[in-house]
N, CA, C and O of each residue as an XYZ file, in Angstrom:
780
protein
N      20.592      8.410    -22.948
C      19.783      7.324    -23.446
C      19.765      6.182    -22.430
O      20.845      5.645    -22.180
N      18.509      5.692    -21.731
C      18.403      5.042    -21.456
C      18.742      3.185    -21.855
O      17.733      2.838    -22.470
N      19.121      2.701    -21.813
C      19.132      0.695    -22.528
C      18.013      0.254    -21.651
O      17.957      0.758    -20.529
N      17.266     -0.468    -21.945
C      16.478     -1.407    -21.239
C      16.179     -3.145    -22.057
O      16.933     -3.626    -22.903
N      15.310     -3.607    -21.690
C      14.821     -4.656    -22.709
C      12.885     -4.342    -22.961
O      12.020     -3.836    -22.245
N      12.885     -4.870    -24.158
C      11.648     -4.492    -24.737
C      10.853     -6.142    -23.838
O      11.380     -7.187    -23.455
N       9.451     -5.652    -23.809
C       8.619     -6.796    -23.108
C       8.031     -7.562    -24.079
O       7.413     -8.590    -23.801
N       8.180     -7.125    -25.268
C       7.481     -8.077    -26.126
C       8.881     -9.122    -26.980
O       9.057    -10.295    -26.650
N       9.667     -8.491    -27.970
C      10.745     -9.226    -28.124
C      12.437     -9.229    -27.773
O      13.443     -9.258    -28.481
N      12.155     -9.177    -26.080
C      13.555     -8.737    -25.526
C      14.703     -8.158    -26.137
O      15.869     -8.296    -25.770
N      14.099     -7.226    -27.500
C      14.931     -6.564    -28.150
C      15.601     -4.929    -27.199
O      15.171     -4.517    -26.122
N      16.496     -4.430    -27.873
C      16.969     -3.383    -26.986
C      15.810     -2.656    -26.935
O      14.917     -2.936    -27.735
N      15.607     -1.445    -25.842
C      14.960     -0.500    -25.869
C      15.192      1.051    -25.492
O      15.166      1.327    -24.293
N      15.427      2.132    -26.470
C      16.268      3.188    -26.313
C      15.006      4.463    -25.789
O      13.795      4.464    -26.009
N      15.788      5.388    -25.099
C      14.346      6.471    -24.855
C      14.634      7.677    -26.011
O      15.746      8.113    -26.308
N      13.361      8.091    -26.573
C      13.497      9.140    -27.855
C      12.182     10.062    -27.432
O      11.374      9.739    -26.561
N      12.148     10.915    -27.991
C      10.894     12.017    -28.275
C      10.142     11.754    -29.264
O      10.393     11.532    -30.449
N       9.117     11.800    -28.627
C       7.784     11.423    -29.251
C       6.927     12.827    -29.306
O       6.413     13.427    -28.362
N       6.931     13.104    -30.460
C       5.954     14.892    -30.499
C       4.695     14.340    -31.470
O       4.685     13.490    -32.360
N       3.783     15.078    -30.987
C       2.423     15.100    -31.817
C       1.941     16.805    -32.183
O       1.740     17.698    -31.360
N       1.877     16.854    -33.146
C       1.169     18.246    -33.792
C      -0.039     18.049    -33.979
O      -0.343     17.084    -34.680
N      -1.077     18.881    -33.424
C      -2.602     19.247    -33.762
C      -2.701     20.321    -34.259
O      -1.886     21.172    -33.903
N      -3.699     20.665    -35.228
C      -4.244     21.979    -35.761
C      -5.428     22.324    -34.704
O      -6.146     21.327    -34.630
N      -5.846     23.242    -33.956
C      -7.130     22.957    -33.340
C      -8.230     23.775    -34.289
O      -7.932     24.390    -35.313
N      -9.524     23.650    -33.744
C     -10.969     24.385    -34.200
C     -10.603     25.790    -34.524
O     -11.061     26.431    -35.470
N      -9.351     26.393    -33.263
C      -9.372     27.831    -33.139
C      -8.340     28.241    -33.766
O      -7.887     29.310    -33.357
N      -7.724     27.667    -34.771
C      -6.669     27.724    -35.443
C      -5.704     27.674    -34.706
O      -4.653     27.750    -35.342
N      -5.543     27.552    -33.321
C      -3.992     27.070    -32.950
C      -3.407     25.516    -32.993
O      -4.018     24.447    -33.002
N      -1.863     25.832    -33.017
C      -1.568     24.751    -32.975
C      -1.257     24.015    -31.711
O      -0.560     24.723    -30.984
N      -1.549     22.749    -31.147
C      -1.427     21.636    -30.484
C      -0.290     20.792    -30.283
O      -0.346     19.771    -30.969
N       1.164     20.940    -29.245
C       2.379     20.497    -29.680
C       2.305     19.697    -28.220
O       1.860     20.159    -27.170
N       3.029     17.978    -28.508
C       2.819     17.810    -27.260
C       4.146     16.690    -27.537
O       4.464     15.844    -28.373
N       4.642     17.243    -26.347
C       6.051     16.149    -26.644
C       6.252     15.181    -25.648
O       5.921     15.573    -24.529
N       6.676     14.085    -25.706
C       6.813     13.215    -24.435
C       8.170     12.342    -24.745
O       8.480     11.931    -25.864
N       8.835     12.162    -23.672
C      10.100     11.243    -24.105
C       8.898      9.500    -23.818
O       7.903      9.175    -23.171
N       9.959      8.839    -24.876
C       9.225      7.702    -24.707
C       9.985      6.726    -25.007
O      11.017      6.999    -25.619
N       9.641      5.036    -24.597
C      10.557      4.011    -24.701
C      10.112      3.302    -26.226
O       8.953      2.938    -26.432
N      11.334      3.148    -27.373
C      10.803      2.207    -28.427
C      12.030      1.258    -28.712
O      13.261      1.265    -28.726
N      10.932      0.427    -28.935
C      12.042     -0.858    -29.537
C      12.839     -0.267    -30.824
O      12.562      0.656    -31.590
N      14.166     -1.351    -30.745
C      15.219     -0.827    -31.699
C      15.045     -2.231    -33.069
O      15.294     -2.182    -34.274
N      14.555     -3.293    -32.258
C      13.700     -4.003    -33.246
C      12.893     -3.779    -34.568
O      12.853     -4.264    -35.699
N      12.063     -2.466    -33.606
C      10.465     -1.941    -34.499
C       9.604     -2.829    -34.572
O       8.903     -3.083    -35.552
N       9.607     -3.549    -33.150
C       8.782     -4.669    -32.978
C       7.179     -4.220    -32.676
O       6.238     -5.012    -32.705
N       7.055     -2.485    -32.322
C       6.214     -2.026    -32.633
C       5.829     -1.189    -30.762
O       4.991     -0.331    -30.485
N       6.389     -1.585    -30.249
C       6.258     -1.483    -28.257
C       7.049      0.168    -28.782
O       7.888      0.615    -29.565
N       6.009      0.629    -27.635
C       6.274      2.196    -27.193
C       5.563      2.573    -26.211
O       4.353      2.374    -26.104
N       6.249      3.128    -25.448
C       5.545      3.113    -23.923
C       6.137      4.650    -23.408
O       7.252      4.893    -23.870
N       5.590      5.670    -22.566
C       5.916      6.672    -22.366
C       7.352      6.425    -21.217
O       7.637      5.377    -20.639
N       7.944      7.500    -21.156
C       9.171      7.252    -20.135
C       8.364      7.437    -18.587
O       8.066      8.565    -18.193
N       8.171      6.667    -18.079
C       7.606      6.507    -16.544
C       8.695      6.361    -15.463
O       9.524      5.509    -15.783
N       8.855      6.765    -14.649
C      10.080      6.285    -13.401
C       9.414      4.590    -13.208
O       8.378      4.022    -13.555
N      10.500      4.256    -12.552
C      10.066      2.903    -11.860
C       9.670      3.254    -10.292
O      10.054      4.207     -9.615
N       8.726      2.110     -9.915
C       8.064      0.816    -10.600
C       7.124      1.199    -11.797
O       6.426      2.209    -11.703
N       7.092      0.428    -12.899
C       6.023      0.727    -14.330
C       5.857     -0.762    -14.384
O       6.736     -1.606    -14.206
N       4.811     -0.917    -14.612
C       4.164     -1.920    -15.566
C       4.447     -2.116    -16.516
O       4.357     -1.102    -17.207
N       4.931     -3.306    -17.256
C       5.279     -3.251    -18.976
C       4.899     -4.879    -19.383
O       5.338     -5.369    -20.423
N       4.033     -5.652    -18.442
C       3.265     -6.269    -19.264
C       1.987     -6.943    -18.122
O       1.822     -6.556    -16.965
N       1.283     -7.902    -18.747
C       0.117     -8.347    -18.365
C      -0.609     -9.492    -19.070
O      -0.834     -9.724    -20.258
N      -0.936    -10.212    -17.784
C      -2.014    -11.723    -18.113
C      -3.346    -11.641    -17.851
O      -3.738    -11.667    -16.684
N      -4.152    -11.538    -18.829
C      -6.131    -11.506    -18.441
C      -5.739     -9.635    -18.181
O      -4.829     -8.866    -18.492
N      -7.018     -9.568    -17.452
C      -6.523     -8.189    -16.977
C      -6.720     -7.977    -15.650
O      -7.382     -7.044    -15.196
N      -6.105     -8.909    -14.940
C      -5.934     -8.821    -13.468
C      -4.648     -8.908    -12.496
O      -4.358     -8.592    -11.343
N      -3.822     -9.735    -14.018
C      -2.268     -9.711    -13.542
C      -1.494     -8.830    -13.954
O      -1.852     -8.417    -15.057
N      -0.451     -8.277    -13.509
C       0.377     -7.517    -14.043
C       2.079     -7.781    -14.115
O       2.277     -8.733    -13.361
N       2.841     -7.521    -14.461
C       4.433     -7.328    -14.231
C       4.487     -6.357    -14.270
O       3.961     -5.665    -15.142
N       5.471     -5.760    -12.873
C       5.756     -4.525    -12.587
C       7.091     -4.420    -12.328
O       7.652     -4.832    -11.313
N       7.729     -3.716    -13.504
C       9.817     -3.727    -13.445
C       9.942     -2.652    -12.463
O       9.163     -1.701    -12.394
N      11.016     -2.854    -11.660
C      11.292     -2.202    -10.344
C      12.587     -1.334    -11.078
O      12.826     -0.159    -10.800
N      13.534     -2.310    -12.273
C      14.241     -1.828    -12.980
C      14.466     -2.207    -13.354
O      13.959     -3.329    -13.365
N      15.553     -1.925    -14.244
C      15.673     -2.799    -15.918
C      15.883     -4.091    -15.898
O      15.855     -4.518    -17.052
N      16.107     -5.029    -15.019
C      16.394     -6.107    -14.387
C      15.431     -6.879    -13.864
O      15.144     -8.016    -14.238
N      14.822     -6.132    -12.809
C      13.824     -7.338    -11.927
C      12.524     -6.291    -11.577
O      12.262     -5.101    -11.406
N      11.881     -7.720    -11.605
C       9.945     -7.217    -11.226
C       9.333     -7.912    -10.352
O       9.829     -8.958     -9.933
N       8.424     -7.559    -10.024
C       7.461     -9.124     -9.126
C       6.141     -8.652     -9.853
O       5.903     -7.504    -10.231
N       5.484     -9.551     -9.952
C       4.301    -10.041    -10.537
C       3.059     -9.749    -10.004
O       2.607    -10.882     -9.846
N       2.039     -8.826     -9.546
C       1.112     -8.539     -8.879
C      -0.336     -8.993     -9.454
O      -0.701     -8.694    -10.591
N      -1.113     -9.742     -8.553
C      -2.414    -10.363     -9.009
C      -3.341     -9.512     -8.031
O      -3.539     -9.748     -6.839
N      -3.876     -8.451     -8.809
C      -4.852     -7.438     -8.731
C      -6.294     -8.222     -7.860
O      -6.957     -7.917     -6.869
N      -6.306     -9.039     -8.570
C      -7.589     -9.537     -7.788
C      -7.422     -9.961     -6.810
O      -8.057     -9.434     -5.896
N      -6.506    -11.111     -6.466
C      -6.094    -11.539     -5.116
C      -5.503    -10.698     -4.299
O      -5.334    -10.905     -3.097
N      -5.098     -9.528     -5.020
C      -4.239     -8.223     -4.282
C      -2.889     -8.717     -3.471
O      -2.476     -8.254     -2.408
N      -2.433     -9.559     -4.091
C      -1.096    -10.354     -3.625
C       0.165     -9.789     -4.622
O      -0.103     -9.396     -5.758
N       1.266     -9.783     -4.214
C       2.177     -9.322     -4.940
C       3.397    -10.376     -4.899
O       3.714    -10.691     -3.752
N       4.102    -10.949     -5.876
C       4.936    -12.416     -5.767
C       6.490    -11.702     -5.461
O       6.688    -10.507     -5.678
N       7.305    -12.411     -5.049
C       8.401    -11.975     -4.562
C       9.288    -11.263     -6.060
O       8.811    -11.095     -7.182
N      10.787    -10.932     -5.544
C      11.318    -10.030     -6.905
C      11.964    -11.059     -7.494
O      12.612    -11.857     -6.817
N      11.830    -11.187     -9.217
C      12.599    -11.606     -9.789
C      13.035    -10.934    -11.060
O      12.797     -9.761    -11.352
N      13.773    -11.901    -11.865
C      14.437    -11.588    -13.159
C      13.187    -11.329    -14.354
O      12.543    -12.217    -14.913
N      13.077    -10.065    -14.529
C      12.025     -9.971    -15.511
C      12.210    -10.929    -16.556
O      11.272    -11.668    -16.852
N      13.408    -11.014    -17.206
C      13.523    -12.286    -18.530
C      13.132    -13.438    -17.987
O      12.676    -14.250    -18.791
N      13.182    -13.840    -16.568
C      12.869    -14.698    -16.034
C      11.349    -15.206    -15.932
O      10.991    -16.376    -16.072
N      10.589    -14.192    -15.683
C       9.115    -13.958    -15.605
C       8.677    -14.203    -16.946
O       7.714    -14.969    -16.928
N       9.118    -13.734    -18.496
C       8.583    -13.284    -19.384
C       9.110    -14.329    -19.862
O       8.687    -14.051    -20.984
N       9.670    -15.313    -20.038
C      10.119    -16.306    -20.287
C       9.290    -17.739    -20.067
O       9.132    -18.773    -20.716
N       8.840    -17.195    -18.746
C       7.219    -18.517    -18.727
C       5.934    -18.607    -19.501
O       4.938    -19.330    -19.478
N       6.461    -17.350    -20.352
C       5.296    -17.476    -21.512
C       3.909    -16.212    -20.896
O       3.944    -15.787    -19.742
N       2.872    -15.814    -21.834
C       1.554    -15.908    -21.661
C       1.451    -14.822    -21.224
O       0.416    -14.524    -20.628
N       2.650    -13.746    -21.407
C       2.756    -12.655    -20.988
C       2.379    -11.148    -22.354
O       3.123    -11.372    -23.309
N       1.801    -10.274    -22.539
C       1.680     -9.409    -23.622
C       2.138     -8.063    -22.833
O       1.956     -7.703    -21.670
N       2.869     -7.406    -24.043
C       2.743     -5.923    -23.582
C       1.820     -5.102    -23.215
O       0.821     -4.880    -23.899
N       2.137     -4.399    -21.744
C       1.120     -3.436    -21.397
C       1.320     -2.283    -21.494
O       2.319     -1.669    -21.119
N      -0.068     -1.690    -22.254
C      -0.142     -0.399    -22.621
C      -1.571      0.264    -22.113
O      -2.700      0.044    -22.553
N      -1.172      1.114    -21.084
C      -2.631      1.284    -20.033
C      -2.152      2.537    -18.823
O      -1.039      2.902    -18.445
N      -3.156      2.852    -18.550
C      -3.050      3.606    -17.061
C      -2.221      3.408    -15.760
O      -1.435      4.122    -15.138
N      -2.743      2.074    -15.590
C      -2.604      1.546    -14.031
C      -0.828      1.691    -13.885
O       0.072      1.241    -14.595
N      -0.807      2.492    -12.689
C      -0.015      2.589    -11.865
C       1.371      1.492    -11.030
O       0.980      1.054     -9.948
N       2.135      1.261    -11.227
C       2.561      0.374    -10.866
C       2.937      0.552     -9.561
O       2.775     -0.461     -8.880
N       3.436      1.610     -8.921
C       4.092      1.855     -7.656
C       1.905      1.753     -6.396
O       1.587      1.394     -5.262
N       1.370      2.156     -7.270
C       0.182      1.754     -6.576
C      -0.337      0.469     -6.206
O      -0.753      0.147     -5.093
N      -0.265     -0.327     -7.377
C      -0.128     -2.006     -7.221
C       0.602     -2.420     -6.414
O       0.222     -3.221     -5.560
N       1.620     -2.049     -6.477
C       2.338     -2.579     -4.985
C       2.364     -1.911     -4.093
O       3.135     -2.402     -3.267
N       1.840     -0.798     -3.673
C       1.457     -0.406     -2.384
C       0.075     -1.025     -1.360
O      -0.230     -0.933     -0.171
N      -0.480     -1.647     -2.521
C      -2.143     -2.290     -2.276
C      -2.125     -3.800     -1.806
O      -2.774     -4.373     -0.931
N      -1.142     -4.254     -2.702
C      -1.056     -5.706     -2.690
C      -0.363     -5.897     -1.148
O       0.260     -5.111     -0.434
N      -0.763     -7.303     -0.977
C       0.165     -7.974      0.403
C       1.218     -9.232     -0.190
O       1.092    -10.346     -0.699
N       2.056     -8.532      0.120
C       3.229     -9.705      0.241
C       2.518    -10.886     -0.182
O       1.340    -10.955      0.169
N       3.160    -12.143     -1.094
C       2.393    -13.640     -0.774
C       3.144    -14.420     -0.237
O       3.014    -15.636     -0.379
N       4.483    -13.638      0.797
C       4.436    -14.530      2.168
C       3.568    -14.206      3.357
O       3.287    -15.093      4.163
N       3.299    -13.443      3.445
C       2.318    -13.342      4.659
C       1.361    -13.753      4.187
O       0.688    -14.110      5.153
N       0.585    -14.039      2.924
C      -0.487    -14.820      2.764
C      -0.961    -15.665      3.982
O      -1.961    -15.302      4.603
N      -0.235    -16.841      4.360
C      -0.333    -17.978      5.048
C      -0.225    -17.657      6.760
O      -0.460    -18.526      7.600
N       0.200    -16.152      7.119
C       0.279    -16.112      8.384
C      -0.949    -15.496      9.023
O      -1.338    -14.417      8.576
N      -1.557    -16.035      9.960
C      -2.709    -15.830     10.459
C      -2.540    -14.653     11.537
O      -1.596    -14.530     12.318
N      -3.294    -14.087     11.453
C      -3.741    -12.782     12.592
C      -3.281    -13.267     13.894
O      -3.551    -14.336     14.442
N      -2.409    -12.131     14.371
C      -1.895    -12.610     15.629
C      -3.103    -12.075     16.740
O      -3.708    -11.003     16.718
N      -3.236    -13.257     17.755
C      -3.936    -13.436     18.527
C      -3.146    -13.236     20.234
O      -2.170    -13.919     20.542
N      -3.694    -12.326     21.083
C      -3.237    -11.928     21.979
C      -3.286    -13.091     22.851
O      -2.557    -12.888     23.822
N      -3.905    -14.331     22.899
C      -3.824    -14.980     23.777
C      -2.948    -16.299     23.747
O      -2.682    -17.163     24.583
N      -2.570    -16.048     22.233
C      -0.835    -16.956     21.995
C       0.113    -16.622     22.934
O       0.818    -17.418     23.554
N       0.108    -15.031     23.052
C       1.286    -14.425     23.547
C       0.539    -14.624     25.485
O       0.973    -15.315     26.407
N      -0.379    -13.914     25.445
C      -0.780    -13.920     27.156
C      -1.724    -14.965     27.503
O      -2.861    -14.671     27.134
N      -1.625    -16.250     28.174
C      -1.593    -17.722     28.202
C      -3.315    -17.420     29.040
O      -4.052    -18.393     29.199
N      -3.712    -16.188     29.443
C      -4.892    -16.448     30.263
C      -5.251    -14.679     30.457
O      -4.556    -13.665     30.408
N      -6.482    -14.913     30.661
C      -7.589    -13.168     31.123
C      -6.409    -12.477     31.992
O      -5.887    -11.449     31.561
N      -6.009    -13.025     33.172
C      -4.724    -12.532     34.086
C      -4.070    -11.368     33.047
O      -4.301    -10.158     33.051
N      -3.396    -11.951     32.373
C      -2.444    -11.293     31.565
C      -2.686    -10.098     30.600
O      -2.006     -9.072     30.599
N      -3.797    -10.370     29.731
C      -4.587     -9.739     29.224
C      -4.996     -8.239     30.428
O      -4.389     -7.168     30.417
N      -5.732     -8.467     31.018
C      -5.890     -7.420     32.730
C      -4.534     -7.058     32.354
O      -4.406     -6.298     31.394
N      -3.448     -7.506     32.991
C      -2.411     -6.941     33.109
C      -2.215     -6.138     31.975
O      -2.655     -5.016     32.229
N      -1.826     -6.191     31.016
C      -1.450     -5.093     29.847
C      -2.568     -3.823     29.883
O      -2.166     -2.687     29.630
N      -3.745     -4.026     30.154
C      -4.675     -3.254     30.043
C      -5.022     -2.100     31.582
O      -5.751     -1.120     31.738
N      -4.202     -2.753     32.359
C      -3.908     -1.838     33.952
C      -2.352     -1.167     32.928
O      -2.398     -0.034     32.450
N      -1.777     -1.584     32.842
C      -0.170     -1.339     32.410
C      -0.520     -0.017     31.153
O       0.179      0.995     31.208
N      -1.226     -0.084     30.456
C      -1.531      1.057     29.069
C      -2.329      1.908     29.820
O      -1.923      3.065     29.704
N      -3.481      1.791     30.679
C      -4.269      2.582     31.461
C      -3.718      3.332     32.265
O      -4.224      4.446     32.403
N      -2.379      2.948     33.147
C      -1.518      3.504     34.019
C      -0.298      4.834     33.144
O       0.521      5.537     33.735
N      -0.501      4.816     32.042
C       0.265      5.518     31.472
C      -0.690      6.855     31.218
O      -0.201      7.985     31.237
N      -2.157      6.601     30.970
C      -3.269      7.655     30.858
C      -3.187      8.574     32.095
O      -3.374      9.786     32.206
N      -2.856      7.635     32.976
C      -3.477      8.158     34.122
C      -2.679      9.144     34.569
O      -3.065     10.185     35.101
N      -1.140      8.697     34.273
C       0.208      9.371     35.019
C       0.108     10.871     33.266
O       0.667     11.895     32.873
N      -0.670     10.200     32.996
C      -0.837     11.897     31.394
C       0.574     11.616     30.557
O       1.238     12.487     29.995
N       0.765     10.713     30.589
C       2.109     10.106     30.091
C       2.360     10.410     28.366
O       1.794      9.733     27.508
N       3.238     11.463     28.069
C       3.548     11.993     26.665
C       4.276     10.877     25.493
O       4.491     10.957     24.283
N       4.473     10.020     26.339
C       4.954      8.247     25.431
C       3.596      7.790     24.570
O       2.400      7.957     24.809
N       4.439      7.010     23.243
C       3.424      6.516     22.960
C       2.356      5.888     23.655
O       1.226      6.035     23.190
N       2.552      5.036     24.961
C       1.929      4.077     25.201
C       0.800      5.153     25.995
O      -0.359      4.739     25.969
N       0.968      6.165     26.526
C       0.459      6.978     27.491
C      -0.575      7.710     26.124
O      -1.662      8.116     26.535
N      -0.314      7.910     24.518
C      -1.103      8.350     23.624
C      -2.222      7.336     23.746
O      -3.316      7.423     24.304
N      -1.565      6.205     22.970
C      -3.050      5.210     22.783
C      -3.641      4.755     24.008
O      -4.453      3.833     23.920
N      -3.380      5.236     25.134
C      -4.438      4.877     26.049
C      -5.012      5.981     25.928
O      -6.138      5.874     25.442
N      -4.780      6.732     26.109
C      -5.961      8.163     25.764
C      -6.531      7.914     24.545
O      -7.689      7.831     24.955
N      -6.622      7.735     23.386
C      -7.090      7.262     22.417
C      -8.353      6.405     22.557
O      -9.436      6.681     22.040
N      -8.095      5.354     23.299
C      -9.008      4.291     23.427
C      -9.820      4.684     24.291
O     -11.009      4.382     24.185
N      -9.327      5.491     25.400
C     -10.284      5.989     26.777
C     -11.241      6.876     26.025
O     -12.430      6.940     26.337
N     -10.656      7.631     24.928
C     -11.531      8.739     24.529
C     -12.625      8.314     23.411
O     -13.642      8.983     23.231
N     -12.281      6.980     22.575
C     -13.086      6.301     21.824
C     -14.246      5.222     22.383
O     -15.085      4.709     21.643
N     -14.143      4.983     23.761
C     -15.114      4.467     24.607
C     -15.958      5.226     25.141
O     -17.073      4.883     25.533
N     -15.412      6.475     25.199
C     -16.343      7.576     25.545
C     -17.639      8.060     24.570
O     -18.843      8.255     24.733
N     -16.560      8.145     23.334
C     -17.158      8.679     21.783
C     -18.508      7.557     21.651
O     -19.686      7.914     21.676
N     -18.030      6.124     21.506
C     -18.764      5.177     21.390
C     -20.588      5.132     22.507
O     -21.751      4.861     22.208
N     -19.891      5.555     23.779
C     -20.802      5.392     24.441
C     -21.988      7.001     24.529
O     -23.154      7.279     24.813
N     -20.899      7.577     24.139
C     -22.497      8.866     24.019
C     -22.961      9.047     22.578
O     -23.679      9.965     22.182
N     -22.488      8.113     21.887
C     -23.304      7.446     20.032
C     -24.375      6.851     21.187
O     -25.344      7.548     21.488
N     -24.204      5.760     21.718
C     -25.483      5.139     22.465
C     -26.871      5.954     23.119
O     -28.057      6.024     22.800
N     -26.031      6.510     24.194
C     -26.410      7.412     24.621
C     -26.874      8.488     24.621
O     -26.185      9.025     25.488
N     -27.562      9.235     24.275
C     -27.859     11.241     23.755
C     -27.319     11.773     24.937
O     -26.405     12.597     24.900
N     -27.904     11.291     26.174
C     -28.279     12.057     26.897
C     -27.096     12.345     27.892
O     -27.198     13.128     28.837
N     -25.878     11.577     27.559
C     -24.822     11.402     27.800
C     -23.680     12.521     26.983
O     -23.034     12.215     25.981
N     -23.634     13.699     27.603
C     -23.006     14.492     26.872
C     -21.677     14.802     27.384
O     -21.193     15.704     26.699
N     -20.814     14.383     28.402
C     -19.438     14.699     29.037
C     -18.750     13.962     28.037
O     -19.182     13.175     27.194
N     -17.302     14.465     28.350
C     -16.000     13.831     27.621
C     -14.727     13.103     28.424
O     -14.345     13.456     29.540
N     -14.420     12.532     28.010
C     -13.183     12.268     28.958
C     -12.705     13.046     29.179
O     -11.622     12.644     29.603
N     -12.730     14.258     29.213
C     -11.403     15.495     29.278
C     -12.494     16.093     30.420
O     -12.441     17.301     30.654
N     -13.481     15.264     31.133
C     -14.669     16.407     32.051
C     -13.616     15.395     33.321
O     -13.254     16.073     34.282
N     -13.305     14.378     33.328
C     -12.326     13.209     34.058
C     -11.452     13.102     34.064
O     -10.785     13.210     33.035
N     -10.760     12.728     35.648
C      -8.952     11.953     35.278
C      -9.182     10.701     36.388
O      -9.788     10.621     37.456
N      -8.477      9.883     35.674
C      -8.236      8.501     36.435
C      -7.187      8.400     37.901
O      -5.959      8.419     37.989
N      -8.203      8.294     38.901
C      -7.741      8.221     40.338
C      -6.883      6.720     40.587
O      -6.432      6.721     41.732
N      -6.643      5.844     40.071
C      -6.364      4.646     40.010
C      -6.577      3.527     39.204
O      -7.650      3.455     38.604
N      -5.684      2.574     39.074
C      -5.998      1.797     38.081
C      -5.784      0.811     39.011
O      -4.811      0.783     39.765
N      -6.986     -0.292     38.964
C      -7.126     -1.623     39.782
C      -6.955     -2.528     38.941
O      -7.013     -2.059     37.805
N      -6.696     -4.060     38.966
C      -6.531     -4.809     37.910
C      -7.787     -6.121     39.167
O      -7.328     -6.861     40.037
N      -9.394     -5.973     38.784
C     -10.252     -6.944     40.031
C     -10.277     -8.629     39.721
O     -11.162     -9.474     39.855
N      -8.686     -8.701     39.181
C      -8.960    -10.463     38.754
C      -7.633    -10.698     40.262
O      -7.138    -11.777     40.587
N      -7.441     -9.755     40.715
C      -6.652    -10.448     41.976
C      -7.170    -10.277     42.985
O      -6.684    -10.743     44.015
């Protein structure tokens, strides 16, 4: 038996079997069993047994609480696709305005979608924070090219082939009449013409 806390009146919450019997059209019978979470309250919450992360409640229908475990959740806003740092579910459910959720949606998906809402505020890193001028820029781009050239089995020697071969791709989209590949070529040298 599982213990947890219930989301509606932080009463205990134990896991039991939940069976349903159908008669069908064809005279058979329909048996379908599921373990499931109910309040010991009978506050009326029943929710199927899900692994964590699960969802077990919700604001409007864009927010969610998603328990990581019986303890703590973070709060995911679907629309903003932001996900709030981890806390004390009693903690969360305690600010009010919260109802039990009983629904589909996925919780381990919600937070695979959402972004952090600390990185909210951090802006796209820009290569020319790090390399102060074109110089530099050239330089990395002789430096990744030089790894193509030497057929270099390192990452860095992959994504230059990558990019060499997607400039290619790109340019015979332009082109029809342009039918070679990078693989018809190999790079005799790499010049860097800003020196």
């Amino acid at each position: 038996m599982i213990n947890t806390k219930c989301p509606i009146c932080r009463g205990n919450v134990e896991e039991q079997v939940s069976e349903t019997i159908e008669l069908m059209n064809n005279h058979k019978i329909y048996l379908d069993a599921d373990f499931v979470y109910v309040c010991d309250n009978q506050c009326g919450f029943i929710q199927k047994n899900m692994t964590y992360p699960m969802v077990i409640a919700k604001q409007d229908s864009e927010i969610f609480l998603v328990a990581l475990d019986s303890d703590n959740g973070r709060v995911v806003d679907k629309a903003q696709n932001v996900c709030f740092p981890v806390m004390n579910i009693d903690s969360i459910l305690a600010r009010g305005y919260w109802e039990a959720y009983v629904g589909s949606v996925d919780g381990l998906s919600l937070l695979r979608e959402a972004r952090d809402s600390r990185s909210g505020y951090i802006e796209e890193p820009k290569l020319f924070d790090f390399a102060t001028s074109e110089l530099s820029q050239d330089a990395f781009l002789c430096w990744l090219f030089e790894h193509a050239r030497k057929e270099s089995a390192e990452t860095a020697g992959q994504i230059a082939q990558d990019i060499l071969n997607n400039i290619f791709h790109q340019f015979q989209k332009l082109n029809q009449t342009f039918t070679e590949s990078f693989e018809d070529y190999y790079l005799v040298d790499i010049k860097n013409s800003s020196y």
